[in-house]
Tab-separated table of N, CA and C and ligand atoms in Angstrom:
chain	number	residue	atom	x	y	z
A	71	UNK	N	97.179	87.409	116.956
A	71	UNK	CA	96.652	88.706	117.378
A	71	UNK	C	97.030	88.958	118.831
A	72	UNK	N	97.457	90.119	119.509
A	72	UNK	CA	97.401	90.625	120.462
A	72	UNK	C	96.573	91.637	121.111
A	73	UNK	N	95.882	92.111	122.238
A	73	UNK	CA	95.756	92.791	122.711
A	73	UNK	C	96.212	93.308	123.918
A	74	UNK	N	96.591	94.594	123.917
A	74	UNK	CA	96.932	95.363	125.078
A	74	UNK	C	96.765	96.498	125.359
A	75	UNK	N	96.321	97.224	126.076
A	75	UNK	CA	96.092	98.918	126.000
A	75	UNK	C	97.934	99.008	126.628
A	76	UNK	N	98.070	100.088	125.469
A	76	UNK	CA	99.182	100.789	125.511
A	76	UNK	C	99.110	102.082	124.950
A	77	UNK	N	99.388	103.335	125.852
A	77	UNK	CA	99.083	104.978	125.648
A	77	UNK	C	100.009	105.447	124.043
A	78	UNK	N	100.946	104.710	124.265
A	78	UNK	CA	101.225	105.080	123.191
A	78	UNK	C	101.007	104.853	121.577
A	79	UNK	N	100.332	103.155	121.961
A	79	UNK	CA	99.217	103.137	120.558
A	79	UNK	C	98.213	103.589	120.730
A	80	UNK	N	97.698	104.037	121.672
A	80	UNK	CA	96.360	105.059	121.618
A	80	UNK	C	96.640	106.239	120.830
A	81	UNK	N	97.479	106.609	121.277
A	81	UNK	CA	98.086	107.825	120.471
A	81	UNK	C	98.376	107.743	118.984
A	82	UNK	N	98.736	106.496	118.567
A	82	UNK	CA	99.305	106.127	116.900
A	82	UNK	C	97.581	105.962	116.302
A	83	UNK	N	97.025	105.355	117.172
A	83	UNK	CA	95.702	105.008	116.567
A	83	UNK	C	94.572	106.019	116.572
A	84	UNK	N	94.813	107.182	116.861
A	84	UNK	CA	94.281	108.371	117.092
A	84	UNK	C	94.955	109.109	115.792
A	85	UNK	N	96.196	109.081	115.663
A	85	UNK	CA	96.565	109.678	114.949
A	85	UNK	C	96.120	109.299	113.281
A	86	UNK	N	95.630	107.805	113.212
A	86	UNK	CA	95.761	107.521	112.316
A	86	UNK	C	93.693	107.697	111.731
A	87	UNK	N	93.190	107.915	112.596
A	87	UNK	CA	91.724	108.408	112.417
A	87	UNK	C	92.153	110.010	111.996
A	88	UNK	N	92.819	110.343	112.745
A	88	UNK	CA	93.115	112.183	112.092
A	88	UNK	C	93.290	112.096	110.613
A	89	UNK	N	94.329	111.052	110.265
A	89	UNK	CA	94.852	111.147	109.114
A	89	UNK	C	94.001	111.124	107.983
A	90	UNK	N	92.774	110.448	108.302
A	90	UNK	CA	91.634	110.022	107.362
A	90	UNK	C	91.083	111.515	106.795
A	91	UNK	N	91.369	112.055	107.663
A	91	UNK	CA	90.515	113.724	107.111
A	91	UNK	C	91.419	114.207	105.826
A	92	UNK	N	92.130	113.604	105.591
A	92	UNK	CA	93.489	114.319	104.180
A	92	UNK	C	93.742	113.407	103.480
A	93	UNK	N	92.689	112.363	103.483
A	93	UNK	CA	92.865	111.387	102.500
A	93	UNK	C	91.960	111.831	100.808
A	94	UNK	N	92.432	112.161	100.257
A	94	UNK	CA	91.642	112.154	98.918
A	94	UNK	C	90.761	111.623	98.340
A	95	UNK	N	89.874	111.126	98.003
A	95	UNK	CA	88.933	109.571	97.878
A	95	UNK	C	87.877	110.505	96.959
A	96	UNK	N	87.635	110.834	95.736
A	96	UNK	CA	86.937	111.302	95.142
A	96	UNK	C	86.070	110.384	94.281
A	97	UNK	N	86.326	109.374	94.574
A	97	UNK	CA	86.273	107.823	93.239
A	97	UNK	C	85.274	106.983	94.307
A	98	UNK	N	86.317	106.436	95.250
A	98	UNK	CA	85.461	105.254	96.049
A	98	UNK	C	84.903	106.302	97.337
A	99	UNK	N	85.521	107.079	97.687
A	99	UNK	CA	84.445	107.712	99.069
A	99	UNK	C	84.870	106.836	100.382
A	100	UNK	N	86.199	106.340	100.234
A	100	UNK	CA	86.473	105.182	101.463
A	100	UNK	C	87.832	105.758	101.568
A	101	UNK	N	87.696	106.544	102.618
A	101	UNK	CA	88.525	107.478	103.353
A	101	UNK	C	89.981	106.472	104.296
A	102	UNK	N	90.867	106.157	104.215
A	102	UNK	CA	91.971	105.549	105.051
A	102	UNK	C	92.607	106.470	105.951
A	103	UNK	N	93.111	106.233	106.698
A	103	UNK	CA	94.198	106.901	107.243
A	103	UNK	C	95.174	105.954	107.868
A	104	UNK	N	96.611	106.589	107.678
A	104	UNK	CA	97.622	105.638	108.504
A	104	UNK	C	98.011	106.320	109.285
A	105	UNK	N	99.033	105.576	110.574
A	105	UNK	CA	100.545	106.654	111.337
A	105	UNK	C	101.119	105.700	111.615
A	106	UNK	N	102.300	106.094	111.468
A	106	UNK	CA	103.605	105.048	111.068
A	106	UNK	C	104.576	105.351	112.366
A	107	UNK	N	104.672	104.890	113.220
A	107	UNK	CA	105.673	104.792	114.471
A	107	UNK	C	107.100	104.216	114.166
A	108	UNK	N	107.679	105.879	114.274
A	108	UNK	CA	109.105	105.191	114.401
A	108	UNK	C	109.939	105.247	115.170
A	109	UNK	N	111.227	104.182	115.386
A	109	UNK	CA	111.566	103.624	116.402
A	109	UNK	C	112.533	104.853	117.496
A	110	UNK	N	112.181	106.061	116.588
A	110	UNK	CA	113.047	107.128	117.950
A	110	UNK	C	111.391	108.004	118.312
A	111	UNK	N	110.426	107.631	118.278
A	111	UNK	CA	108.842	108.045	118.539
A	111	UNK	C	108.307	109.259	117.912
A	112	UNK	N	108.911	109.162	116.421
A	112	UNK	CA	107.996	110.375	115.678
A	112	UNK	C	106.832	109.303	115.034
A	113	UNK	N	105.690	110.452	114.685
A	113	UNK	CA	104.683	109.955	113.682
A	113	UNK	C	104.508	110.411	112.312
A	114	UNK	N	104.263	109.164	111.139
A	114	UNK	CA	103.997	110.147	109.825
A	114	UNK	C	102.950	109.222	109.809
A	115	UNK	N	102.133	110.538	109.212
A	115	UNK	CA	100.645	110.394	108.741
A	115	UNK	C	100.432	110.318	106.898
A	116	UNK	N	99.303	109.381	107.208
A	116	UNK	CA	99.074	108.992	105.410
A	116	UNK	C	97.874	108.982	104.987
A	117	UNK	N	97.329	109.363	103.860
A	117	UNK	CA	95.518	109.278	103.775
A	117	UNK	C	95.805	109.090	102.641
A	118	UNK	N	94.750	108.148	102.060
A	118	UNK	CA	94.948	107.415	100.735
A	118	UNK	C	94.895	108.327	99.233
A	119	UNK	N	95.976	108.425	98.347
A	119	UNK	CA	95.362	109.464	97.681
A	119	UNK	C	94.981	108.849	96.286
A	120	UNK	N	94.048	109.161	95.737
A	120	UNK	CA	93.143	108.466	94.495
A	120	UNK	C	93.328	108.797	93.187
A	121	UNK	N	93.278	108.431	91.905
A	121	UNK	CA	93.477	109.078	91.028
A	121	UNK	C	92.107	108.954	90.273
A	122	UNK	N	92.016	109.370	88.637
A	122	UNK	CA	90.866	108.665	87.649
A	122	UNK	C	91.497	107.916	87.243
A	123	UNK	N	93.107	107.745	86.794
A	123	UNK	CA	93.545	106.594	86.433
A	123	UNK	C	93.613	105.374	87.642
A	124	UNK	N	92.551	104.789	87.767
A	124	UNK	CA	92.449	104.298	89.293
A	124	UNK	C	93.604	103.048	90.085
A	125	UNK	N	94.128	102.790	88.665
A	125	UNK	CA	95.476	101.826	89.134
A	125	UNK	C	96.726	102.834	90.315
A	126	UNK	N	96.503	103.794	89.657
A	126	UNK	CA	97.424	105.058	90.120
A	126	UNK	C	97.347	105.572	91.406
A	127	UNK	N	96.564	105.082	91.858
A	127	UNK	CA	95.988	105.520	93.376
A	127	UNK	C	97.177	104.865	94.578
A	128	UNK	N	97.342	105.812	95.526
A	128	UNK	CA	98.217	105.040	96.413
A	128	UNK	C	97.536	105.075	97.713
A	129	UNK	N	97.899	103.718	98.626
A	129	UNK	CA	97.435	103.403	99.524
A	129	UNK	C	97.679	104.523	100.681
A	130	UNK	N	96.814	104.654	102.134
A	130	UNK	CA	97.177	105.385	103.160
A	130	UNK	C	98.372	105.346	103.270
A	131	UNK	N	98.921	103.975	103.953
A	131	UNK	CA	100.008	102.868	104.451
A	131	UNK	C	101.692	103.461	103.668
A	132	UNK	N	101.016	103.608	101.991
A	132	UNK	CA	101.783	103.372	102.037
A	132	UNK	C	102.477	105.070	101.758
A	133	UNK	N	101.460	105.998	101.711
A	133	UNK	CA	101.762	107.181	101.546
A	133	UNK	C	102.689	107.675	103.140
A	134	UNK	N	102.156	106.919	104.008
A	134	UNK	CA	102.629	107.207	105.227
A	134	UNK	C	104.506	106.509	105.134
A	135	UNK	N	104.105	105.581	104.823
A	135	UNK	CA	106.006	104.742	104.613
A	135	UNK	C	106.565	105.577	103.950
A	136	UNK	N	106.014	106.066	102.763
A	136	UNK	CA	107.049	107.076	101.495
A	136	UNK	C	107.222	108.207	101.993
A	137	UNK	N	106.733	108.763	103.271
A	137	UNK	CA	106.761	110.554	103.341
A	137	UNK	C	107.976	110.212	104.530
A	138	UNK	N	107.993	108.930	105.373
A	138	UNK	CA	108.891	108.944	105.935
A	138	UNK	C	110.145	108.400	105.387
A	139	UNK	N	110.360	107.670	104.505
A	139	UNK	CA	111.700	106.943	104.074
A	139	UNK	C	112.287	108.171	103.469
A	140	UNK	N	111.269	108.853	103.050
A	140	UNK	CA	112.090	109.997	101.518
A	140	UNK	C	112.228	111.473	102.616
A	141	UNK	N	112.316	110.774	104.094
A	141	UNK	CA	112.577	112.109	105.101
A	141	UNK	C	113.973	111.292	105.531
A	142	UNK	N	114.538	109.808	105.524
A	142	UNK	CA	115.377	109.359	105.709
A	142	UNK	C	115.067	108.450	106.918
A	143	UNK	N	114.229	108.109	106.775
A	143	UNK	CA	113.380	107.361	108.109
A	143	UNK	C	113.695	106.149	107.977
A	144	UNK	N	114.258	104.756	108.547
A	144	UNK	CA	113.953	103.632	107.920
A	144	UNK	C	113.683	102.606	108.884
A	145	UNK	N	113.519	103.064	110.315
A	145	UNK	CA	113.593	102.185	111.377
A	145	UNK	C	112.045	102.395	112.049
A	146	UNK	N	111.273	101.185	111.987
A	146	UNK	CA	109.842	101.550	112.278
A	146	UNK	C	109.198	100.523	113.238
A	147	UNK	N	108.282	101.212	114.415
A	147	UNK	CA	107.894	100.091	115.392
A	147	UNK	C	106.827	100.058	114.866
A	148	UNK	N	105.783	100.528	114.466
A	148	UNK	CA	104.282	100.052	114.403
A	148	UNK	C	103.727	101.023	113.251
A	149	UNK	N	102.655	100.589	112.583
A	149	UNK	CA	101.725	101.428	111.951
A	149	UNK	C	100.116	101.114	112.284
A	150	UNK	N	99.929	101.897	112.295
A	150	UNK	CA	98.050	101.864	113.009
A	150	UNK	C	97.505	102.346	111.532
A	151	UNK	N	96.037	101.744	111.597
A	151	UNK	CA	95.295	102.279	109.999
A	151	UNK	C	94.015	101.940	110.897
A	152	UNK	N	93.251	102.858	110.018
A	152	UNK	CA	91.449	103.406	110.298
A	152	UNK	C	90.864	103.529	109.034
A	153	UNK	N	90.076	102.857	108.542
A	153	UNK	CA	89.074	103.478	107.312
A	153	UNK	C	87.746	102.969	107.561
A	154	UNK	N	87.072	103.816	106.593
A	154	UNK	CA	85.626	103.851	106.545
A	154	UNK	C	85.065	104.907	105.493
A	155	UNK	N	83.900	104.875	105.092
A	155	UNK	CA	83.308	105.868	104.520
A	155	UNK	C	83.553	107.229	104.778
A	156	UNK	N	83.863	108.148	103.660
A	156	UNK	CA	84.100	109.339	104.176
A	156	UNK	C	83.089	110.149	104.896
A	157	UNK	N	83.608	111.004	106.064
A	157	UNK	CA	82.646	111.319	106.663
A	157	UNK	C	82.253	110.817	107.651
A	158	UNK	N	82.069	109.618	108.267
A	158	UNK	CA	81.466	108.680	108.728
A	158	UNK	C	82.670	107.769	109.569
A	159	UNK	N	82.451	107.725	110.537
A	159	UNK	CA	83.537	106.748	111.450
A	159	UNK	C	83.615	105.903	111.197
A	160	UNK	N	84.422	104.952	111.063
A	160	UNK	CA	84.834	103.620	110.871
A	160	UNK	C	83.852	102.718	110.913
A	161	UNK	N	83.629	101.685	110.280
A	161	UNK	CA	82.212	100.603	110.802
A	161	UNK	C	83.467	98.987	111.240
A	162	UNK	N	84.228	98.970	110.211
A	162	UNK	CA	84.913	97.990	110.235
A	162	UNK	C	86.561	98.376	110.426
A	163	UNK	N	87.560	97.299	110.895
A	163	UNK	CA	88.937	97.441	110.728
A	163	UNK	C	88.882	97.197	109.529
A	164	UNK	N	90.271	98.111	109.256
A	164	UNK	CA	90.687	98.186	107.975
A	164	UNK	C	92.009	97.499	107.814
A	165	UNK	N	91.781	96.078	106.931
A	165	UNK	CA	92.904	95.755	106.739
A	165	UNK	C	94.062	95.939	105.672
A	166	UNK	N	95.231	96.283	105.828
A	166	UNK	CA	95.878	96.283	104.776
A	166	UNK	C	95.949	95.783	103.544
A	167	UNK	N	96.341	95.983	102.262
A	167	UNK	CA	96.560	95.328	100.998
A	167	UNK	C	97.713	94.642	101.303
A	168	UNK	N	97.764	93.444	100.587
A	168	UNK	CA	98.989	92.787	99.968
A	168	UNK	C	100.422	93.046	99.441
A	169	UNK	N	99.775	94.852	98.975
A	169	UNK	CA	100.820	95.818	98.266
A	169	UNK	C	101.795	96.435	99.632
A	170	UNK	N	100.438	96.538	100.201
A	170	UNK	CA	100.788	97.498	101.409
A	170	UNK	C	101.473	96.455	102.289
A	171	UNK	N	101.318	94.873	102.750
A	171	UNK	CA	101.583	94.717	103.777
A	171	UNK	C	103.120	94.202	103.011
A	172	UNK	N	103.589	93.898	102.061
A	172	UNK	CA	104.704	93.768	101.271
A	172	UNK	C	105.732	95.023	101.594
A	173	UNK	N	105.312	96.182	101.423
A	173	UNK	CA	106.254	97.372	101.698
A	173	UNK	C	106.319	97.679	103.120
A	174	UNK	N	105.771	97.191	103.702
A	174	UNK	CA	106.192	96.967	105.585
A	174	UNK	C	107.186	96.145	105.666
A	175	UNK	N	106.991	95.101	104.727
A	175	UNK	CA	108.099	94.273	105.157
A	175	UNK	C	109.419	94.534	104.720
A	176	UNK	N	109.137	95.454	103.600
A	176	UNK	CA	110.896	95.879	103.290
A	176	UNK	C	111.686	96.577	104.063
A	177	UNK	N	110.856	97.603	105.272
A	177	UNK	CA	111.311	97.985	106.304
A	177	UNK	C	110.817	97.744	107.559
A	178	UNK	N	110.637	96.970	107.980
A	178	UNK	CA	109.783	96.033	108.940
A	178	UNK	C	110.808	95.341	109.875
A	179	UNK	N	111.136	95.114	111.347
A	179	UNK	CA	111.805	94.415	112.112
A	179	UNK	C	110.963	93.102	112.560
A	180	UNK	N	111.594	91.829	113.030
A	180	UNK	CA	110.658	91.321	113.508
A	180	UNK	C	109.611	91.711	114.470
A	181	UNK	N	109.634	92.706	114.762
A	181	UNK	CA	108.940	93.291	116.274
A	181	UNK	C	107.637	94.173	115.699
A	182	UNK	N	107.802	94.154	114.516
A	182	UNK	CA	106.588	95.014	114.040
A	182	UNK	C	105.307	95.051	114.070
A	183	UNK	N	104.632	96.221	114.362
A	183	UNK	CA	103.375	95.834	114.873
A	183	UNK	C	102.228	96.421	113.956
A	184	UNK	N	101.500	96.163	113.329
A	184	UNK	CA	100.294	96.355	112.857
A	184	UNK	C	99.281	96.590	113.851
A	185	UNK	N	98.576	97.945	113.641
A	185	UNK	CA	96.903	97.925	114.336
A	185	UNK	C	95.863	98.564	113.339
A	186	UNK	N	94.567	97.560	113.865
A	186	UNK	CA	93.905	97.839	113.234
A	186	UNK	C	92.421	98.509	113.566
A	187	UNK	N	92.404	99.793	113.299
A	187	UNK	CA	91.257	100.655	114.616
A	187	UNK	C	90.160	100.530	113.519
A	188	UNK	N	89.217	100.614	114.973
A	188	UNK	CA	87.593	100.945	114.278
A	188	UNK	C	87.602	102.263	115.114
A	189	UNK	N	88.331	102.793	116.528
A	189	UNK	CA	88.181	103.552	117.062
A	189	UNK	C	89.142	103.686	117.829
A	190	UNK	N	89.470	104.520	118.699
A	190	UNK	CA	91.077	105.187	119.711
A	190	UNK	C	91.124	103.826	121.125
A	191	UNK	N	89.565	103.430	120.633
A	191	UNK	CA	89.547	102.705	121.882
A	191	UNK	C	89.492	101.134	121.410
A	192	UNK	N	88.959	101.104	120.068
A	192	UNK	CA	88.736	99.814	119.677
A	192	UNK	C	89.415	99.814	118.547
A	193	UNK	N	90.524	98.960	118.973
A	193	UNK	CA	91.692	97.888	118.029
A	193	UNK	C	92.833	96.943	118.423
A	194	UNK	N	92.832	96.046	117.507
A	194	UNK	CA	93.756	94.929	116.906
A	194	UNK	C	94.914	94.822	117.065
A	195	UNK	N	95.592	94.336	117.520
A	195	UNK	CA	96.898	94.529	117.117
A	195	UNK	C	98.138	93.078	116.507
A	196	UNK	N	98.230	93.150	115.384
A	196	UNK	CA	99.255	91.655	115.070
A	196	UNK	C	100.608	92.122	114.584
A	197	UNK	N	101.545	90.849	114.642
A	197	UNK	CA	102.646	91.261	114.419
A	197	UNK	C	102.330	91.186	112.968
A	198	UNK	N	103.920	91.754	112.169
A	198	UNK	CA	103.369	92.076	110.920
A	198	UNK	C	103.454	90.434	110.303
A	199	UNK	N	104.029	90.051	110.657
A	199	UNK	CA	104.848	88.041	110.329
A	199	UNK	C	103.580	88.031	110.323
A	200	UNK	N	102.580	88.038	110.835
A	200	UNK	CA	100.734	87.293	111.008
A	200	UNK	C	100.155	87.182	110.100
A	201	UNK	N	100.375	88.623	109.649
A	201	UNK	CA	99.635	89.296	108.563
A	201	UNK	C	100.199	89.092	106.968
A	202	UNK	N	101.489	88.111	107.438
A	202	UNK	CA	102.165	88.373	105.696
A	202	UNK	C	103.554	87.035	106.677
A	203	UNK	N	102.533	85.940	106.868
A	203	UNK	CA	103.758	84.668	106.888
A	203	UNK	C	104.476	84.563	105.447
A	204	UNK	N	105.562	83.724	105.964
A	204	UNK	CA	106.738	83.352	104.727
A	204	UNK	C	107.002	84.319	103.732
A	205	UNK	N	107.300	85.930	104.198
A	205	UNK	CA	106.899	86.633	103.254
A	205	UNK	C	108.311	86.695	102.638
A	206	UNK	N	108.523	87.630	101.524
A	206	UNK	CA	109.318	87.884	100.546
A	206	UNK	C	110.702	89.228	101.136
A	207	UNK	N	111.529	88.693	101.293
A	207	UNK	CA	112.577	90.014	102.132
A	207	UNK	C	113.946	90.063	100.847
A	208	UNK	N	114.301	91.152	101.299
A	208	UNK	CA	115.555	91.291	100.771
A	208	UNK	C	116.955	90.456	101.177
A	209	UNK	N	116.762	89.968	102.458
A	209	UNK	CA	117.431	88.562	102.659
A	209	UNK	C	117.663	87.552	101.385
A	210	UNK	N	116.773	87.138	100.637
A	210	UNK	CA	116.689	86.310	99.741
A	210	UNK	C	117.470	86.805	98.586
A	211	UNK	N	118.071	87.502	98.556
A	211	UNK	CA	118.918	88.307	97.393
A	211	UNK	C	119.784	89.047	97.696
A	212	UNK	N	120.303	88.825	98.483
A	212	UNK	CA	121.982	89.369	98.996
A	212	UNK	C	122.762	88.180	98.617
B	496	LIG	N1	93.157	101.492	100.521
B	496	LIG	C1	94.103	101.938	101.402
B	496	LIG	O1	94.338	103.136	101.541
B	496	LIG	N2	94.795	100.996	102.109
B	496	LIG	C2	94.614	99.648	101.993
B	496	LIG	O2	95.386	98.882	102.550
B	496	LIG	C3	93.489	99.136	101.215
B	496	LIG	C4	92.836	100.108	100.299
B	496	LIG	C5	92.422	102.500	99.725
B	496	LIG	C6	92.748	102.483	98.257
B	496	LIG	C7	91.502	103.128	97.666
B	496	LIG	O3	91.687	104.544	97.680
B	496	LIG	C8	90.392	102.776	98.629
B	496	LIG	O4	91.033	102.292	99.813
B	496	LIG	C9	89.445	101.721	98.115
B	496	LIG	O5	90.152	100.624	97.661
């Protein structure tokens, strides 16, 4: 884990509490939001969207990765995530899924940074390697 105040993850981690307001959650009521920093300093925003078929549901994380790859995006410094009850500010960091921290890594540099807000002022920050050692790359199949 690292910490450092840096303005410009204030800014990703701000963004990614915004994002929570357009997250869909009609099922569980546990609102996400992501923002996905990429490496020329745009942001895409992600809020989890839910289905009744509840397998079908896609993560904040990863709604935020897909709106940027399928914009032609593929080079990424950081993603910040916020959840909590809808409505209701954060109580806890929200950590990524398994699903989710897997599709970081398909476009993920070593330098990648994960944060994890309860607030603009309070969060986490690890590389993504922390969060997902010995993980699975496309290296292994070239
Ligand atoms: N969720 C995310 O959006 N990101 C995660 O990494 C973990 C879980 C969502 C999926 C579902 O809509 C809700 O949180 C409860 O699982």
């Amino acid at each position: 884990m690292h910490s450092m105040e840096n303005s410009q993850y204030t800014d990703l981690v701000k963004a990614a509490l915004d994002a929570r307001a357009m997250a869909y959650v009609p099922y569980s009521h546990y609102a996400v939001g992501a923002a996905l920093l990429t490496e020329e300093g745009e942001i895409y925003r992600g809020g989890n969207i839910e289905n009744a078929s509840y397998g079908a549901t896609n993560c904040a994380e990863r709604t935020a990765i897909f709106k940027a790859v399928s914009e032609g995006r593929r080079r990424f410094a950081a993603i910040a995530i916020a959840g909590g009850m809808e409505g209701c500010e954060p109580v806890d960091y929200a950590w990524p899924c398994g699903i989710c921290r897997q599709v970081m890594r398909e476009f993920a540099g070593k330098d990648f940074r994960v944060l994890v807000a309860r607030s603009a002022s309070d969060y986490k920050e690890y590389l993504l390697e922390e969060l997902l050692p010995c993980g699975f790359g496309g290296e292994s199949i070239k």
